[in-house]
PDB file of C-alpha atoms and ligand atoms in Angstrom:
ATOM      1  CA  UNK A   5       0.004  -0.016  -0.079  1.00  0.00           C
ATOM      2  CA  UNK A   6       1.254   3.501  -0.894  1.00  0.00           C
ATOM      3  CA  UNK A   7       2.574   5.538   2.057  1.00  0.00           C
ATOM      4  CA  UNK A   8       3.422   9.038   3.031  1.00  0.00           C
ATOM      5  CA  UNK A   9       5.601  10.294   5.875  1.00  0.00           C
ATOM      6  CA  UNK A  10       4.857  13.648   7.494  1.00  0.00           C
ATOM      7  CA  UNK A  11       8.029  15.491   8.434  1.00  0.00           C
ATOM      8  CA  UNK A  12       8.765  18.982   9.880  1.00  0.00           C
ATOM      9  CA  UNK A  13      10.384  21.019  12.618  1.00  0.00           C
ATOM     10  CA  UNK A  14       9.032  20.609  16.168  1.00  0.00           C
ATOM     11  CA  UNK A  15       5.418  22.023  16.384  1.00  0.00           C
ATOM     12  CA  UNK A  16       5.069  22.583  12.707  1.00  0.00           C
ATOM     13  CA  UNK A  17       1.816  20.858  12.634  1.00  0.00           C
ATOM     14  CA  UNK A  18       2.680  17.158  11.555  1.00  0.00           C
ATOM     15  CA  UNK A  19       0.146  15.474  13.909  1.00  0.00           C
ATOM     16  CA  UNK A  20      -2.757  17.706  13.347  1.00  0.00           C
ATOM     17  CA  UNK A  21      -2.175  17.712   9.526  1.00  0.00           C
ATOM     18  CA  UNK A  22      -2.015  13.853   9.676  1.00  0.00           C
ATOM     19  CA  UNK A  23      -5.312  13.946  11.537  1.00  0.00           C
ATOM     20  CA  UNK A  24      -7.117  16.602   9.256  1.00  0.00           C
ATOM     21  CA  UNK A  25      -5.976  14.820   6.023  1.00  0.00           C
ATOM     22  CA  UNK A  26      -7.063  11.567   7.194  1.00  0.00           C
ATOM     23  CA  UNK A  27     -10.597  12.842   8.241  1.00  0.00           C
ATOM     24  CA  UNK A  28     -10.638  14.707   4.737  1.00  0.00           C
ATOM     25  CA  UNK A  29      -9.919  11.403   2.860  1.00  0.00           C
ATOM     26  CA  UNK A  30     -12.487   9.466   4.931  1.00  0.00           C
ATOM     27  CA  UNK A  31     -15.096  12.003   3.853  1.00  0.00           C
ATOM     28  CA  UNK A  32     -14.431  11.007   0.153  1.00  0.00           C
ATOM     29  CA  UNK A  33     -14.530   7.414   1.162  1.00  0.00           C
ATOM     30  CA  UNK A  34     -10.859   6.617   1.006  1.00  0.00           C
ATOM     31  CA  UNK A  35      -9.613   3.770   3.246  1.00  0.00           C
ATOM     32  CA  UNK A  36      -6.629   5.272   5.024  1.00  0.00           C
ATOM     33  CA  UNK A  37      -4.547   4.137   8.096  1.00  0.00           C
ATOM     34  CA  UNK A  38      -2.522   6.148  10.448  1.00  0.00           C
ATOM     35  CA  UNK A  39       0.755   5.151  11.981  1.00  0.00           C
ATOM     36  CA  UNK A  40       2.110   7.186  14.879  1.00  0.00           C
ATOM     37  CA  UNK A  41       5.897   6.739  14.984  1.00  0.00           C
ATOM     38  CA  UNK A  42       6.521   9.355  17.833  1.00  0.00           C
ATOM     39  CA  UNK A  43       7.315   7.342  20.860  1.00  0.00           C
ATOM     40  CA  UNK A  44       7.366  10.488  22.954  1.00  0.00           C
ATOM     41  CA  UNK A  45       4.018  11.918  22.276  1.00  0.00           C
ATOM     42  CA  UNK A  46       1.431  11.950  25.207  1.00  0.00           C
ATOM     43  CA  UNK A  47      -1.797  13.135  23.270  1.00  0.00           C
ATOM     44  CA  UNK A  48      -2.609  12.757  19.711  1.00  0.00           C
ATOM     45  CA  UNK A  49      -5.279  14.404  17.594  1.00  0.00           C
ATOM     46  CA  UNK A  50      -6.149  11.077  15.947  1.00  0.00           C
ATOM     47  CA  UNK A  51      -6.499   7.483  17.028  1.00  0.00           C
ATOM     48  CA  UNK A  52      -3.610   5.595  15.467  1.00  0.00           C
ATOM     49  CA  UNK A  53      -4.208   2.291  13.650  1.00  0.00           C
ATOM     50  CA  UNK A  54      -0.418   1.420  14.416  1.00  0.00           C
ATOM     51  CA  UNK A  55       1.260   2.890  17.335  1.00  0.00           C
ATOM     52  CA  UNK A  56       5.167   2.804  18.179  1.00  0.00           C
ATOM     53  CA  UNK A  57       4.315   3.485  21.825  1.00  0.00           C
ATOM     54  CA  UNK A  58       3.062  -0.104  21.956  1.00  0.00           C
ATOM     55  CA  UNK A  59       6.802  -1.193  21.416  1.00  0.00           C
ATOM     56  CA  UNK A  60       8.935   1.767  22.527  1.00  0.00           C
ATOM     57  CA  UNK A  61       8.149   3.403  25.989  1.00  0.00           C
ATOM     58  CA  UNK A  62      10.155   6.599  26.772  1.00  0.00           C
ATOM     59  CA  UNK A  63       9.208   6.445  30.389  1.00  0.00           C
ATOM     60  CA  UNK A  64      10.742   2.954  30.671  1.00  0.00           C
ATOM     61  CA  UNK A  65      13.805   3.912  28.931  1.00  0.00           C
ATOM     62  CA  UNK A  66      14.408   6.791  31.341  1.00  0.00           C
ATOM     63  CA  UNK A  67      13.924   4.540  34.326  1.00  0.00           C
ATOM     64  CA  UNK A  68      15.960   1.547  32.911  1.00  0.00           C
ATOM     65  CA  UNK A  69      18.984   3.531  31.742  1.00  0.00           C
ATOM     66  CA  UNK A  70      18.840   6.539  34.191  1.00  0.00           C
ATOM     67  CA  UNK A  71      18.317   8.963  31.249  1.00  0.00           C
ATOM     68  CA  UNK A  72      16.788  12.331  31.028  1.00  0.00           C
ATOM     69  CA  UNK A  73      13.806  13.013  28.651  1.00  0.00           C
ATOM     70  CA  UNK A  74      16.017  13.989  25.673  1.00  0.00           C
ATOM     71  CA  UNK A  75      18.470  11.079  26.099  1.00  0.00           C
ATOM     72  CA  UNK A  76      15.588   8.652  26.303  1.00  0.00           C
ATOM     73  CA  UNK A  77      14.028  10.166  23.212  1.00  0.00           C
ATOM     74  CA  UNK A  78      17.231   9.748  21.249  1.00  0.00           C
ATOM     75  CA  UNK A  79      17.431   6.208  22.414  1.00  0.00           C
ATOM     76  CA  UNK A  80      13.747   5.648  21.606  1.00  0.00           C
ATOM     77  CA  UNK A  81      14.201   6.923  18.141  1.00  0.00           C
ATOM     78  CA  UNK A  82      17.128   4.473  17.516  1.00  0.00           C
ATOM     79  CA  UNK A  83      14.973   1.488  18.814  1.00  0.00           C
ATOM     80  CA  UNK A  84      12.152   2.227  16.583  1.00  0.00           C
ATOM     81  CA  UNK A  85      14.364   0.570  13.783  1.00  0.00           C
ATOM     82  CA  UNK A  86      14.254  -2.684  15.694  1.00  0.00           C
ATOM     83  CA  UNK A  87      10.581  -2.608  15.764  1.00  0.00           C
ATOM     84  CA  UNK A  88      10.297  -2.537  12.041  1.00  0.00           C
ATOM     85  CA  UNK A  89       8.840  -6.105  11.838  1.00  0.00           C
ATOM     86  CA  UNK A  90       6.143  -5.331  14.375  1.00  0.00           C
ATOM     87  CA  UNK A  91       5.345  -2.118  12.702  1.00  0.00           C
ATOM     88  CA  UNK A  92       5.240  -3.686   9.236  1.00  0.00           C
ATOM     89  CA  UNK A  93       2.892  -6.544  10.494  1.00  0.00           C
ATOM     90  CA  UNK A  94       0.648  -3.991  11.955  1.00  0.00           C
ATOM     91  CA  UNK A  95       0.556  -1.841   9.026  1.00  0.00           C
ATOM     92  CA  UNK A  96      -0.228  -4.900   6.794  1.00  0.00           C
ATOM     93  CA  UNK A  97      -2.916  -5.925   9.266  1.00  0.00           C
ATOM     94  CA  UNK A  98      -4.550  -2.375   8.923  1.00  0.00           C
ATOM     95  CA  UNK A  99      -4.980  -3.344   5.237  1.00  0.00           C
ATOM     96  CA  UNK A 100      -5.595   0.058   4.140  1.00  0.00           C
ATOM     97  CA  UNK A 101      -5.265   1.687   0.565  1.00  0.00           C
ATOM     98  CA  UNK A 102      -3.170   4.578   1.774  1.00  0.00           C
ATOM     99  CA  UNK A 103      -0.952   4.952   4.910  1.00  0.00           C
ATOM    100  CA  UNK A 104      -0.030   8.145   6.630  1.00  0.00           C
ATOM    101  CA  UNK A 105       2.816   8.094   9.046  1.00  0.00           C
ATOM    102  CA  UNK A 106       3.211  10.857  11.637  1.00  0.00           C
ATOM    103  CA  UNK A 107       7.048  11.077  12.535  1.00  0.00           C
ATOM    104  CA  UNK A 108       8.614  12.028  15.885  1.00  0.00           C
ATOM    105  CA  UNK A 109       8.211  15.633  17.050  1.00  0.00           C
ATOM    106  CA  UNK A 110      11.905  16.537  16.908  1.00  0.00           C
ATOM    107  CA  UNK A 111      12.566  16.092  13.199  1.00  0.00           C
ATOM    108  CA  UNK A 112      16.463  15.451  13.769  1.00  0.00           C
ATOM    109  CA  UNK A 113      15.494  12.284  15.669  1.00  0.00           C
ATOM    110  CA  UNK A 114      13.811  10.804  12.443  1.00  0.00           C
ATOM    111  CA  UNK A 115      15.663  12.442   9.640  1.00  0.00           C
ATOM    112  CA  UNK A 116      19.148  12.751  10.891  1.00  0.00           C
ATOM    113  CA  UNK A 117      19.724   9.500  12.820  1.00  0.00           C
ATOM    114  CA  UNK A 118      19.917   5.949  11.138  1.00  0.00           C
ATOM    115  CA  UNK A 119      16.529   4.795  12.068  1.00  0.00           C
ATOM    116  CA  UNK A 120      14.548   7.216   9.847  1.00  0.00           C
ATOM    117  CA  UNK A 121      15.833   6.444   6.366  1.00  0.00           C
ATOM    118  CA  UNK A 122      15.859   2.792   7.311  1.00  0.00           C
ATOM    119  CA  UNK A 123      12.177   2.652   8.254  1.00  0.00           C
ATOM    120  CA  UNK A 124      11.184   4.602   5.152  1.00  0.00           C
ATOM    121  CA  UNK A 125      13.341   2.247   2.842  1.00  0.00           C
ATOM    122  CA  UNK A 126      12.206  -0.863   4.635  1.00  0.00           C
ATOM    123  CA  UNK A 127       8.513  -0.324   5.620  1.00  0.00           C
ATOM    124  CA  UNK A 128       7.217  -0.965   2.123  1.00  0.00           C
ATOM    125  CA  UNK A 129       8.565  -1.260  -1.480  1.00  0.00           C
ATOM    126  CA  UNK A 130       5.490   0.514  -2.757  1.00  0.00           C
ATOM    127  CA  UNK A 131       5.341   4.142  -3.750  1.00  0.00           C
ATOM    128  CA  UNK A 132       6.154   6.480  -1.033  1.00  0.00           C
ATOM    129  CA  UNK A 133       6.352  10.255  -0.669  1.00  0.00           C
ATOM    130  CA  UNK A 134       7.569  12.510   2.059  1.00  0.00           C
ATOM    131  CA  UNK A 135       5.539  15.525   3.024  1.00  0.00           C
ATOM    132  CA  UNK A 136       7.723  18.423   4.496  1.00  0.00           C
ATOM    133  CA  UNK A 137       5.850  21.133   6.479  1.00  0.00           C
ATOM    134  CA  UNK A 138       6.901  24.786   6.419  1.00  0.00           C
ATOM    135  CA  UNK A 139       5.158  26.273   9.459  1.00  0.00           C
ATOM    136  CA  UNK A 140       3.532  29.482   7.808  1.00  0.00           C
ATOM    137  CA  UNK A 141       4.125  31.583  10.764  1.00  0.00           C
ATOM    138  CA  UNK A 142       7.791  30.757  11.142  1.00  0.00           C
ATOM    139  CA  UNK A 143       8.304  31.003   7.274  1.00  0.00           C
ATOM    140  CA  UNK A 144       6.699  34.558   6.836  1.00  0.00           C
ATOM    141  CA  UNK A 145       9.947  36.318   6.780  1.00  0.00           C
ATOM    142  CA  UNK A 146      12.449  35.614   4.044  1.00  0.00           C
ATOM    143  CA  UNK A 147      15.410  34.788   6.389  1.00  0.00           C
ATOM    144  CA  UNK A 148      13.358  32.250   8.154  1.00  0.00           C
ATOM    145  CA  UNK A 149      11.944  30.887   4.767  1.00  0.00           C
ATOM    146  CA  UNK A 150      15.256  30.282   3.383  1.00  0.00           C
ATOM    147  CA  UNK A 151      16.423  28.431   6.526  1.00  0.00           C
ATOM    148  CA  UNK A 152      13.435  26.120   6.170  1.00  0.00           C
ATOM    149  CA  UNK A 153      14.301  25.633   2.464  1.00  0.00           C
ATOM    150  CA  UNK A 154      17.814  24.634   3.774  1.00  0.00           C
ATOM    151  CA  UNK A 155      16.218  22.134   6.186  1.00  0.00           C
ATOM    152  CA  UNK A 156      13.937  20.695   3.662  1.00  0.00           C
ATOM    153  CA  UNK A 157      17.007  20.313   1.336  1.00  0.00           C
ATOM    154  CA  UNK A 158      18.839  18.436   4.291  1.00  0.00           C
ATOM    155  CA  UNK A 159      15.848  16.126   4.596  1.00  0.00           C
ATOM    156  CA  UNK A 160      15.787  15.413   0.896  1.00  0.00           C
ATOM    157  CA  UNK A 161      19.531  14.506   1.194  1.00  0.00           C
ATOM    158  CA  UNK A 162      18.603  11.951   3.763  1.00  0.00           C
ATOM    159  CA  UNK A 163      15.810  10.115   2.164  1.00  0.00           C
ATOM    160  CA  UNK A 164      15.840  10.618  -1.595  1.00  0.00           C
ATOM    161  CA  UNK A 165      12.165  10.054  -1.975  1.00  0.00           C
ATOM    162  CA  UNK A 166       9.589  12.316  -3.741  1.00  0.00           C
ATOM    163  CA  UNK A 167       9.207  15.231  -1.436  1.00  0.00           C
ATOM    164  CA  UNK A 168       6.096  17.376  -1.255  1.00  0.00           C
ATOM    165  CA  UNK A 169       6.346  20.791   0.412  1.00  0.00           C
ATOM    166  CA  UNK A 170       3.356  22.164   2.274  1.00  0.00           C
ATOM    167  CA  UNK A 171       2.735  25.477   4.062  1.00  0.00           C
ATOM    168  CA  UNK A 172       1.073  24.552   7.206  1.00  0.00           C
ATOM    169  CA  UNK A 173      -1.274  26.662   9.585  1.00  0.00           C
ATOM    170  CA  UNK A 174      -2.244  28.953   6.697  1.00  0.00           C
ATOM    171  CA  UNK A 175      -5.305  30.081   8.711  1.00  0.00           C
ATOM    172  CA  UNK A 176      -2.943  31.858  11.105  1.00  0.00           C
ATOM    173  CA  UNK A 177      -1.853  34.419   8.443  1.00  0.00           C
ATOM    174  CA  UNK A 178      -3.729  36.987   6.139  1.00  0.00           C
ATOM    175  CA  UNK A 179      -4.338  35.565   2.657  1.00  0.00           C
ATOM    176  CA  UNK A 180      -1.969  38.073   1.149  1.00  0.00           C
ATOM    177  CA  UNK A 181       0.904  36.813   3.300  1.00  0.00           C
ATOM    178  CA  UNK A 182       0.088  33.309   2.334  1.00  0.00           C
ATOM    179  CA  UNK A 183       0.214  34.239  -1.260  1.00  0.00           C
ATOM    180  CA  UNK A 184       3.381  36.104  -0.819  1.00  0.00           C
ATOM    181  CA  UNK A 185       5.133  33.025   0.843  1.00  0.00           C
ATOM    182  CA  UNK A 186       3.607  30.635  -1.880  1.00  0.00           C
ATOM    183  CA  UNK A 187       5.082  32.947  -4.526  1.00  0.00           C
ATOM    184  CA  UNK A 188       8.516  32.764  -3.026  1.00  0.00           C
ATOM    185  CA  UNK A 189       8.562  29.155  -3.849  1.00  0.00           C
ATOM    186  CA  UNK A 190       7.071  29.530  -7.379  1.00  0.00           C
ATOM    187  CA  UNK A 191       9.205  32.502  -8.315  1.00  0.00           C
ATOM    188  CA  UNK A 192      12.747  32.713  -7.230  1.00  0.00           C
ATOM    189  CA  UNK A 193      12.808  36.442  -8.323  1.00  0.00           C
ATOM    190  CA  UNK A 194      10.117  37.286  -5.812  1.00  0.00           C
ATOM    191  CA  UNK A 195      12.155  35.575  -3.034  1.00  0.00           C
ATOM    192  CA  UNK A 196      15.242  37.508  -4.066  1.00  0.00           C
ATOM    193  CA  UNK A 197      13.388  40.707  -4.089  1.00  0.00           C
ATOM    194  CA  UNK A 198      12.226  40.127  -0.501  1.00  0.00           C
ATOM    195  CA  UNK A 199      15.744  39.250   0.731  1.00  0.00           C
ATOM    196  CA  UNK A 200      17.019  42.450  -0.687  1.00  0.00           C
ATOM    197  CA  UNK A 201      14.893  44.260   1.912  1.00  0.00           C
ATOM    198  CA  UNK A 202      16.801  42.489   4.616  1.00  0.00           C
ATOM    199  CA  UNK A 203      19.539  44.353   6.445  1.00  0.00           C
ATOM    200  CA  UNK A 204      23.484  44.040   5.741  1.00  0.00           C
ATOM    201  CA  UNK A 205      24.819  40.591   6.987  1.00  0.00           C
ATOM    202  CA  UNK A 206      21.296  38.888   6.916  1.00  0.00           C
ATOM    203  CA  UNK A 207      20.839  39.997   3.387  1.00  0.00           C
ATOM    204  CA  UNK A 208      24.113  38.608   2.050  1.00  0.00           C
ATOM    205  CA  UNK A 209      23.931  35.278   3.896  1.00  0.00           C
ATOM    206  CA  UNK A 210      20.308  34.562   2.955  1.00  0.00           C
ATOM    207  CA  UNK A 211      20.904  35.548  -0.672  1.00  0.00           C
ATOM    208  CA  UNK A 212      23.854  33.273  -0.809  1.00  0.00           C
ATOM    209  CA  UNK A 213      21.994  30.406   0.896  1.00  0.00           C
ATOM    210  CA  UNK A 214      19.150  30.778  -1.612  1.00  0.00           C
ATOM    211  CA  UNK A 215      21.522  30.621  -4.444  1.00  0.00           C
ATOM    212  CA  UNK A 216      23.347  27.592  -2.993  1.00  0.00           C
ATOM    213  CA  UNK A 217      20.022  25.749  -2.661  1.00  0.00           C
ATOM    214  CA  UNK A 218      18.882  26.724  -6.192  1.00  0.00           C
ATOM    215  CA  UNK A 219      21.997  25.212  -7.510  1.00  0.00           C
ATOM    216  CA  UNK A 220      21.049  22.038  -5.876  1.00  0.00           C
ATOM    217  CA  UNK A 221      18.167  21.751  -8.439  1.00  0.00           C
ATOM    218  CA  UNK A 222      15.683  21.175  -5.726  1.00  0.00           C
ATOM    219  CA  UNK A 223      12.694  23.050  -7.124  1.00  0.00           C
ATOM    220  CA  UNK A 224       9.329  22.975  -5.335  1.00  0.00           C
ATOM    221  CA  UNK A 225       5.943  24.689  -5.071  1.00  0.00           C
ATOM    222  CA  UNK A 226       4.738  25.240  -1.526  1.00  0.00           C
ATOM    223  CA  UNK A 227       1.140  24.149  -1.162  1.00  0.00           C
ATOM    224  CA  UNK A 228      -0.779  26.149   1.393  1.00  0.00           C
ATOM    225  CA  UNK A 229      -3.029  24.087   3.795  1.00  0.00           C
ATOM    226  CA  UNK A 230      -4.688  24.598   7.104  1.00  0.00           C
ATOM    227  CA  UNK A 231      -5.510  21.477   9.389  1.00  0.00           C
ATOM    228  CA  UNK A 232      -8.110  23.772  11.060  1.00  0.00           C
ATOM    229  CA  UNK A 233     -10.082  24.981   8.041  1.00  0.00           C
ATOM    230  CA  UNK A 234      -9.148  22.085   5.613  1.00  0.00           C
ATOM    231  CA  UNK A 235      -7.922  24.770   3.103  1.00  0.00           C
ATOM    232  CA  UNK A 236      -5.654  23.337   0.586  1.00  0.00           C
ATOM    233  CA  UNK A 237      -6.367  19.535   1.194  1.00  0.00           C
ATOM    234  CA  UNK A 238      -7.751  18.958  -2.323  1.00  0.00           C
ATOM    235  CA  UNK A 239      -4.542  20.665  -3.973  1.00  0.00           C
ATOM    236  CA  UNK A 240      -2.345  18.659  -1.638  1.00  0.00           C
ATOM    237  CA  UNK A 241      -4.155  15.361  -2.512  1.00  0.00           C
ATOM    238  CA  UNK A 242      -3.967  16.061  -6.243  1.00  0.00           C
ATOM    239  CA  UNK A 243      -0.154  16.122  -5.775  1.00  0.00           C
ATOM    240  CA  UNK A 244       0.043  13.054  -3.544  1.00  0.00           C
ATOM    241  CA  UNK A 245      -2.084  11.089  -5.925  1.00  0.00           C
ATOM    242  CA  UNK A 246       0.087  12.002  -8.831  1.00  0.00           C
ATOM    243  CA  UNK A 247       3.175  10.571  -6.939  1.00  0.00           C
ATOM    244  CA  UNK A 248       1.675   7.629  -5.351  1.00  0.00           C
ATOM    245  CA  UNK A 249      -0.912   6.294  -7.759  1.00  0.00           C
ATOM    246  CA  UNK A 250      -0.253   8.169 -11.019  1.00  0.00           C
ATOM    247  CA  UNK A 251      -3.247  10.236 -10.378  1.00  0.00           C
ATOM    248  CA  UNK A 252      -5.889   7.500  -9.446  1.00  0.00           C
ATOM    249  CA  UNK A 253      -7.957   7.484  -6.282  1.00  0.00           C
ATOM    250  CA  UNK A 254      -6.644   5.163  -3.561  1.00  0.00           C
ATOM    251  CA  UNK A 255      -9.924   3.414  -2.826  1.00  0.00           C
ATOM    252  CA  UNK A 256     -12.482   2.603  -5.572  1.00  0.00           C
TER     253      UNK A 256
HETATM  254  N1  GTP B 318      -4.406  27.613  13.719  1.00  0.00           N
HETATM  255  C1  GTP B 318      -3.779  26.393  13.270  1.00  0.00           C
HETATM  256  N2  GTP B 318      -3.011  25.776  14.264  1.00  0.00           N
HETATM  257  C2  GTP B 318      -2.326  24.459  13.945  1.00  0.00           C
HETATM  258  C3  GTP B 318      -2.571  23.997  12.560  1.00  0.00           C
HETATM  259  N3  GTP B 318      -1.863  22.798  12.669  1.00  0.00           N
HETATM  260  C4  GTP B 318      -1.362  22.610  13.971  1.00  0.00           C
HETATM  261  N4  GTP B 318      -1.693  23.663  14.717  1.00  0.00           N
HETATM  262  C5  GTP B 318      -1.320  23.941  16.043  1.00  0.00           C
HETATM  263  O1  GTP B 318       0.078  23.892  16.209  1.00  0.00           O
HETATM  264  C6  GTP B 318       0.504  23.183  17.396  1.00  0.00           C
HETATM  265  C7  GTP B 318       1.385  22.038  16.942  1.00  0.00           C
HETATM  266  O2  GTP B 318       0.709  21.179  16.207  1.00  0.00           O
HETATM  267  P1  GTP B 318       1.023  19.698  16.085  1.00  0.00           P
HETATM  268  O3  GTP B 318       0.176  19.039  15.097  1.00  0.00           O
HETATM  269  O4  GTP B 318       1.117  19.034  17.490  1.00  0.00           O
HETATM  270  O5  GTP B 318       2.369  19.779  15.602  1.00  0.00           O
HETATM  271  P2  GTP B 318       3.659  18.518  15.440  1.00  0.00           P
HETATM  272  O6  GTP B 318       4.503  19.066  14.458  1.00  0.00           O
HETATM  273  O7  GTP B 318       2.977  17.304  15.349  1.00  0.00           O
HETATM  274  O8  GTP B 318       4.250  18.735  16.924  1.00  0.00           O
HETATM  275  P3  GTP B 318       5.415  17.826  17.634  1.00  0.00           P
HETATM  276  O9  GTP B 318       5.005  16.545  17.296  1.00  0.00           O
HETATM  277  O10 GTP B 318       5.101  18.055  19.132  1.00  0.00           O
HETATM  278  O11 GTP B 318       6.635  18.290  17.243  1.00  0.00           O
HETATM  279  C8  GTP B 318      -0.811  22.694  18.110  1.00  0.00           C
HETATM  280  O12 GTP B 318      -1.313  23.604  19.080  1.00  0.00           O
HETATM  281  C9  GTP B 318      -1.896  22.776  16.872  1.00  0.00           C
HETATM  282  O13 GTP B 318      -3.179  22.967  17.380  1.00  0.00           O
HETATM  283  C10 GTP B 318      -3.418  24.655  11.771  1.00  0.00           C
HETATM  284  O14 GTP B 318      -3.520  24.200  10.537  1.00  0.00           O
HETATM  285  N5  GTP B 318      -3.899  25.883  11.992  1.00  0.00           N
HETATM  286 MG1   MG B 319       3.434  15.528  16.591  1.00  0.00          MG
END
């Protein structure tokens, strides 16, 4: 079954986007399952069909190894890889036509340690996509936007899978601001013009960073979405279907 992994910096809206998109799909009678891969999460905005917390318990790790919360989270992230057989079995048992995977809160625990790419490679051989979230509020100034481009390129460099770029929490910004950010992704000249308005050192560094990323050839269009209003879900799904099924529905 095709699968998508939701990735983004801490608090960028991964879990709520996973919840909202799955509800949106269910309304159009699509058979979807959700996997929670965040061992440290206490409360989720959805009920997962597969839950890593059944296999990896952060509280237990703190006690057993005398670790603090951060050390335990790092160990937990590494241990996820050992549970790949259990997770695969549970995912297969869920028997859905599309699987949404919500990844650990701190992106680096998934993207920048060995377990994340291992899981993405091993969980299925079927088509997969990564969804990288740009938090709209954070990304509203060009300096932060360019930093986020950099992070998304770093994620791409870890997974080498089709990557969709989403502007999350759009309901929190005026429509004009959302359009401005989306335009930065569609039109490098618009981003360059905004960067020119930054002051001194910030301007130089952001400009060079932007050019360096452009040279990597990683072009993307940000898709504005809101997990609160469901704005943009249809646009997002069109892109996802194109990657995972060649434009077909998941469930007929
Ligand atoms: N207004 C608004 N708030 C949102 C949206 N998506 C997420 N949030 C809020 O942003 C906060 C973080 O959302 P989460 O979905 O927990 O983000 P996350 O990336 O899973 O966070 P961690 O896993 O803890 O790193 C919560 O307070 C959400 O209610 C959105 O589309 N609109
Ligand atoms: Mg989360």
